[in-house]
Short mmCIF file of C-alpha atoms and ligand atoms in Angstrom, two decimals:
data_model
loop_
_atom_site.label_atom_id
_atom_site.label_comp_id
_atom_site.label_asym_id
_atom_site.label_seq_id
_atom_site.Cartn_x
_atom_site.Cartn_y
_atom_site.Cartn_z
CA UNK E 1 3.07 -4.11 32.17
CA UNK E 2 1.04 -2.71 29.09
CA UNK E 3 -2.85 -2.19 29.87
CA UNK E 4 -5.45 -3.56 27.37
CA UNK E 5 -7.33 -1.36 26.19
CA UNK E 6 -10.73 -0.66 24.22
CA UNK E 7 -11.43 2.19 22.34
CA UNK E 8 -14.62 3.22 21.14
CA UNK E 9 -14.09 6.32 18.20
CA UNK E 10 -17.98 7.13 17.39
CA UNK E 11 -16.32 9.62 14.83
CA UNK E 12 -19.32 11.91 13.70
CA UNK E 13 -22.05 10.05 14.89
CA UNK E 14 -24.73 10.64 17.40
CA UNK E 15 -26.73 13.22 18.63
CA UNK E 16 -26.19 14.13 22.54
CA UNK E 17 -29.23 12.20 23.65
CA UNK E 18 -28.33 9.51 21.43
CA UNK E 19 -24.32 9.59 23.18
CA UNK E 20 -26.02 9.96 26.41
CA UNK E 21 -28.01 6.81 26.23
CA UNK E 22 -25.13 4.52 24.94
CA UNK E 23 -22.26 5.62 27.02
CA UNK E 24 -25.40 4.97 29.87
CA UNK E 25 -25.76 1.76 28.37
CA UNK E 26 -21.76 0.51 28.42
CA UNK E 27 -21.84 1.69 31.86
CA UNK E 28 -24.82 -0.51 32.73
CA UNK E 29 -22.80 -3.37 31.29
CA UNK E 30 -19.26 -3.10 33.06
CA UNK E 31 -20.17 -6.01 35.19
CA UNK E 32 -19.55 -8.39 32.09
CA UNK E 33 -15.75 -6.74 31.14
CA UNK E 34 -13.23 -7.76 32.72
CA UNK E 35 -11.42 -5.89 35.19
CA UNK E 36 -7.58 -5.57 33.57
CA UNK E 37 -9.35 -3.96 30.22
CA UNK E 38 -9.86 -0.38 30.08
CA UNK E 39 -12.33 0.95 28.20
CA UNK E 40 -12.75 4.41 26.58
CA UNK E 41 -15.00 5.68 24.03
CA UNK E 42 -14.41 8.93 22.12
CA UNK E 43 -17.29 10.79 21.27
CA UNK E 44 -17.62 14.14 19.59
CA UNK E 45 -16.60 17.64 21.10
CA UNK E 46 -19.77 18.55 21.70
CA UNK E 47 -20.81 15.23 23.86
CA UNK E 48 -18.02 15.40 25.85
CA UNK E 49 -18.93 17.24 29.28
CA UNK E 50 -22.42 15.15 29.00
CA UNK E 51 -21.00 11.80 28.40
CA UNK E 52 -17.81 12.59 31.40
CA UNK E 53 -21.27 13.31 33.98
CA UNK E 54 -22.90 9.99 32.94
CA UNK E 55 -19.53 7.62 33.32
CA UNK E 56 -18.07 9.55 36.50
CA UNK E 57 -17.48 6.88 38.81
CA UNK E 58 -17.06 3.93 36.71
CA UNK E 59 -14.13 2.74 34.92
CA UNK E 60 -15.02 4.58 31.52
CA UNK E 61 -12.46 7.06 30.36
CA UNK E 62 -13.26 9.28 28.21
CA UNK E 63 -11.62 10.56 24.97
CA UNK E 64 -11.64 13.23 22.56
CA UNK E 65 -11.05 12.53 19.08
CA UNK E 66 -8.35 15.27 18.20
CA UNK E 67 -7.33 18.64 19.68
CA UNK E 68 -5.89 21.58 18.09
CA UNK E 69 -2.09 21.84 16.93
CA UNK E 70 -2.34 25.78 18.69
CA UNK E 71 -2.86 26.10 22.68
CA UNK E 72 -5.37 29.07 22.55
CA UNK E 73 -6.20 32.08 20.79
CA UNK E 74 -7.87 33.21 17.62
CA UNK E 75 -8.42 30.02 15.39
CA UNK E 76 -12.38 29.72 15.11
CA UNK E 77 -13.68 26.10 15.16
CA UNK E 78 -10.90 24.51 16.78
CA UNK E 79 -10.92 22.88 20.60
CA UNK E 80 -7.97 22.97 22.14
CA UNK E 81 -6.03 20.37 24.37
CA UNK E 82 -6.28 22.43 27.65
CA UNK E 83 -10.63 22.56 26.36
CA UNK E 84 -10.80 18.45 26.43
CA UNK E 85 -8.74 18.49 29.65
CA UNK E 86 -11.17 20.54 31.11
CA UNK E 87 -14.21 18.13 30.08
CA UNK E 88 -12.85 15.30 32.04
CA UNK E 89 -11.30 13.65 29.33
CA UNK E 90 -7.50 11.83 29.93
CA UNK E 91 -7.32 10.59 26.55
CA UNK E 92 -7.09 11.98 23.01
CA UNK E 93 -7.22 10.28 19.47
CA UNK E 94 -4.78 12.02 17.20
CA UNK E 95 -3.67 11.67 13.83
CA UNK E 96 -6.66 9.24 12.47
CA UNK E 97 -5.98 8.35 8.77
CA UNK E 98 -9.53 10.37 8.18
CA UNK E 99 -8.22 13.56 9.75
CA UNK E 100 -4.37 12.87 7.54
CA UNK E 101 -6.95 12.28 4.22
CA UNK E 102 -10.18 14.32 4.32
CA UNK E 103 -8.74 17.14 6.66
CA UNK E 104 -4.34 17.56 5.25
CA UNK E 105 -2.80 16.26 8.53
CA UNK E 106 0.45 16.07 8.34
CA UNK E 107 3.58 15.36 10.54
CA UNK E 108 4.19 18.72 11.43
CA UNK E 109 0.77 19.49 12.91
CA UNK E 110 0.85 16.26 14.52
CA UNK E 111 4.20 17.12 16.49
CA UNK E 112 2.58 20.42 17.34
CA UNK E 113 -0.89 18.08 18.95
CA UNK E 114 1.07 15.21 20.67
CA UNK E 115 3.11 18.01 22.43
CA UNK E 116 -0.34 19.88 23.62
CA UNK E 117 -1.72 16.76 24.41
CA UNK E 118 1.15 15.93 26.74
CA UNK E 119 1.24 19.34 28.30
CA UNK E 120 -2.80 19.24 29.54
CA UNK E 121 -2.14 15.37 30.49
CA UNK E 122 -4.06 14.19 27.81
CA UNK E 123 -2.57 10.35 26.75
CA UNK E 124 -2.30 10.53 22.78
CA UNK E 125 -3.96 7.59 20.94
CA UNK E 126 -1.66 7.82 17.84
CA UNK E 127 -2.92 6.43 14.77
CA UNK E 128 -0.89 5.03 12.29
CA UNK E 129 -1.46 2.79 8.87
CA UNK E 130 -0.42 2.35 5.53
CA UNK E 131 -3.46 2.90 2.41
CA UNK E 132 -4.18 0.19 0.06
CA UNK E 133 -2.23 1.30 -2.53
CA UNK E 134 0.91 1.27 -0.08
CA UNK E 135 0.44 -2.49 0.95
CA UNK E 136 -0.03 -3.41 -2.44
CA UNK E 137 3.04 -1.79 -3.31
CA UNK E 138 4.83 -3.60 0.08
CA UNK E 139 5.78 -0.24 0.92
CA UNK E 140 3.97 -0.18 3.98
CA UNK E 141 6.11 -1.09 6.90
CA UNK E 142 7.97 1.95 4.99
CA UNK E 143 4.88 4.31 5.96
CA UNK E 144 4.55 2.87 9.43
CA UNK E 145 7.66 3.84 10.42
CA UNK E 146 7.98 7.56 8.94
CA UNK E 147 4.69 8.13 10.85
CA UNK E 148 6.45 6.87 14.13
CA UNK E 149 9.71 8.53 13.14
CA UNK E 150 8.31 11.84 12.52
CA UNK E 151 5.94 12.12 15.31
CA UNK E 152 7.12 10.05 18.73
CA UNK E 153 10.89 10.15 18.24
CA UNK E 154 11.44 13.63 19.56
CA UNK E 155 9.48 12.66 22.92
CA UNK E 156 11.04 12.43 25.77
CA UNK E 157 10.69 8.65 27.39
CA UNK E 158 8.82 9.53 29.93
CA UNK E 159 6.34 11.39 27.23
CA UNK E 160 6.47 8.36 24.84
CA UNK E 161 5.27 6.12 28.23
CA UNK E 162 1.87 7.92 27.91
CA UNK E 163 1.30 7.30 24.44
CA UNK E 164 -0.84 4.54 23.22
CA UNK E 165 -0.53 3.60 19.43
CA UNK E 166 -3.18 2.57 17.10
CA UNK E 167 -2.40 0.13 14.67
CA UNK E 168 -5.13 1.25 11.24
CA UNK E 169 -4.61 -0.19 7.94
CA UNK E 170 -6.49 2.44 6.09
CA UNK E 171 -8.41 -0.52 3.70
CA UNK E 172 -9.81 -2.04 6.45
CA UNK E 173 -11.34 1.31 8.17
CA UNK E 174 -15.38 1.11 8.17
CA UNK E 175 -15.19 -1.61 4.82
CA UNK E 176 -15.60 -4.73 6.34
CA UNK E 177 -12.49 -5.99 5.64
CA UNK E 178 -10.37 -6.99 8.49
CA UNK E 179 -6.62 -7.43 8.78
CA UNK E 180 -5.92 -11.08 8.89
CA UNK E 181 -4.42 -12.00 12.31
CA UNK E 182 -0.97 -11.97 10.56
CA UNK E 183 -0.85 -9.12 9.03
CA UNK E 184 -1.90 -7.43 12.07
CA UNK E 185 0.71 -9.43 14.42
CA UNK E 186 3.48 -8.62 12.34
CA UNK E 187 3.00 -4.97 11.85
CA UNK E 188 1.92 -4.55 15.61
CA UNK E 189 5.82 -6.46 16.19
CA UNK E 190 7.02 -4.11 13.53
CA UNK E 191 5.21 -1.08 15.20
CA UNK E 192 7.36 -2.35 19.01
CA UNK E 193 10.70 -3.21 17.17
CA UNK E 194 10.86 0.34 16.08
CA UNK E 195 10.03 2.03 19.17
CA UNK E 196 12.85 -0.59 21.26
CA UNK E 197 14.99 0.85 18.78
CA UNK E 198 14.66 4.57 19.85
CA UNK E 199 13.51 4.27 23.39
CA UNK E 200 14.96 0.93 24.18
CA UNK E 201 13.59 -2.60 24.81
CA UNK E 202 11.60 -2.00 28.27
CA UNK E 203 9.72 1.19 27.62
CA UNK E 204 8.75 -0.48 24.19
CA UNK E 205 7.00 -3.89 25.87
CA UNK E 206 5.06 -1.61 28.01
CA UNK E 207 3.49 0.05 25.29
CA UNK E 208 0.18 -0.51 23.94
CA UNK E 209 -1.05 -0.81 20.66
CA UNK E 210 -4.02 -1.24 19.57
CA UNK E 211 -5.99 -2.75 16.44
CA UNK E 212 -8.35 -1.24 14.51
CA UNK E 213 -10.03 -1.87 10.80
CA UNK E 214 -13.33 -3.53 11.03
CA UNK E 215 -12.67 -4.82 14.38
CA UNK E 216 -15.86 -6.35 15.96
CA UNK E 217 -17.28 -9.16 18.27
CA UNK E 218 -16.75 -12.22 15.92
CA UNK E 219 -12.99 -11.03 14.78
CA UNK E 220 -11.85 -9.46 18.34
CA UNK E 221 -10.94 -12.70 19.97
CA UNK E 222 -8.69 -14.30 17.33
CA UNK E 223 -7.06 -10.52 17.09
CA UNK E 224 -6.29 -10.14 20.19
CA UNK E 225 -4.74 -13.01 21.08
CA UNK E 226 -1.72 -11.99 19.11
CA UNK E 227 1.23 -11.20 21.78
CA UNK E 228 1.82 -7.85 20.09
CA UNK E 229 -2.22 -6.76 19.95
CA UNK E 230 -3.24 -5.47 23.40
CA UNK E 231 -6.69 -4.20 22.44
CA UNK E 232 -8.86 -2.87 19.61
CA UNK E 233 -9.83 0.70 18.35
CA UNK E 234 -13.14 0.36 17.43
CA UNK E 235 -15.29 2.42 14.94
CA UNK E 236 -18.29 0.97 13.63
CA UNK E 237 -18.50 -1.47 16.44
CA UNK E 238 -18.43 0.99 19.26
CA UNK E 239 -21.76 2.51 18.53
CA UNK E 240 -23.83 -0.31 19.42
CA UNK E 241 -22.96 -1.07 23.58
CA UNK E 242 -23.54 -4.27 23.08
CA UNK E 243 -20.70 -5.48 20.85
CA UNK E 244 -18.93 -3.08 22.05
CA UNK E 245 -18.78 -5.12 25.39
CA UNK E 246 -18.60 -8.00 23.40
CA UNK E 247 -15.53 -6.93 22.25
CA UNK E 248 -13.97 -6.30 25.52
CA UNK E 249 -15.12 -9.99 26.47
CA UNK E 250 -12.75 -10.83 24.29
CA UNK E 251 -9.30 -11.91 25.77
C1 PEP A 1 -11.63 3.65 13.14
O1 PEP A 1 -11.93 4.47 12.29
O2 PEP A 1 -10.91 3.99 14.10
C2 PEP A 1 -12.11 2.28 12.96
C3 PEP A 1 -11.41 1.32 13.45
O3 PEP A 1 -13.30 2.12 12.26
P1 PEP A 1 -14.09 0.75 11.97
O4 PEP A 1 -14.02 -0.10 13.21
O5 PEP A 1 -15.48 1.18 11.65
O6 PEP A 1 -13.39 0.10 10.82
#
């Protein structure tokens, strides 16, 4: 059975008061989410051991939003998987298409994080999603599937059973410009055919993935009730607890 799931990815935003207060004020609102949806939020590096003090005990996991592709050693400014382990975090966002534009991730260093991940029992969030120009082009399921290809099909099953995948058409990332429900539905049915094909039919249903592109309270609802959408990554969204919760209302 795949879990749904919720993601909040505050990407650079918030100071540690100001992550304190909202992860205090999703936890204050747990009464109103159902209980089969998990909910996670992903703040920065630096918020992490603050925000895992003020969810222990609730339902709240906690994410980072990358690691480093090294396990330890000299390479200043990085955090490394066995680092976010230690904050209490079980989850980590990898391969977001802002890290793959602004910051050169690529396959390769992606292999090198989802393997790190793994090792410190960190579930990967993978990202995945085709740029405008892609679509356009119709080149995208194309994209998807080199970005599955090159990064889960050397896992092992039982590795590829941890993973969650997040479905991001790069276009519709912070613009307001949602996926329509069928473009979303068929690439998230794309995004399962492929993986039945390498790690067979079962493991494949039991995965879940995850929408996200301008995903908030008044879209959520109609997204998720697509049989291949089992939750939302959310962005924007996630920084205000209230539609944040909103959005987990909304199965
Ligand atoms: C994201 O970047 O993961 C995201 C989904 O952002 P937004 O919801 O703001 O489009």
């Amino acid at each position: 059975m795949r879990k749904k799931i919720v993601a909040g990815n505050w990407k650079m935003n918030t100071t540690v008061a100001a992550g304190k207060e909202l992860a205090k004020n999703i936890v204050a609102a747990l009464d109103q989410v159902p209980k089969d949806v998990q909910l996670i939020i992903a703040p920065p590096f630096t918020h992490l051991a603050t925000v895992a003090d003020v969810i222990k005990g609730s339902v709240v996991a906690l994410s980072a939003q990358n690691c480093a592709d090294k396990a330890k050693g000299a390479y200043t400014g990085e955090v490394s998987a066995e680092m976010i382990a230690g904050t209490g975090c079980t989850y980590t966002i990898l391969g977001h298409s802002e890290r793959r534009q602004y910051y050169g991730e690529t396959s390769e260093t992606l292999v090198a994080k989802m393997a790190l991940a793994l090792e410190n029992g960190l579930s990967p969030i993978y990202c995945v999603g085709e740029m405008l120009s892609e679509r356009e082009a119709g080149n995208h399921f194309n994209v998807i599937k080199a970005q599955l290809e090159e990064v889960l099909f050397g896992l092992t099953a039982e590795q590829m059973a941890k993973v969650v995948i997040a479905y991001e058409p790069v276009w519709a990332i912070g613009t307001g410009v949602t996926a329509t429900n069928e473009q979303a539905q068929e690439v998230h049915a794309f995004i399962r055919k492929t993986l039945a094909a390498k790690f067979g039919k079962k493991l494949a249903d039991d995965v879940t993935i995850l929408y996200g592109g301008s995903c908030k309270p008044s879209n959520a609802k109609e997204l998720f009730a697509c049989p291949d959408i089992d939750g939302g990554l959310i962005g924007g969204a996630s920084l205000k607890a209230e539609d944040f919760i909103a959005i987990a209302r909304s199965y």
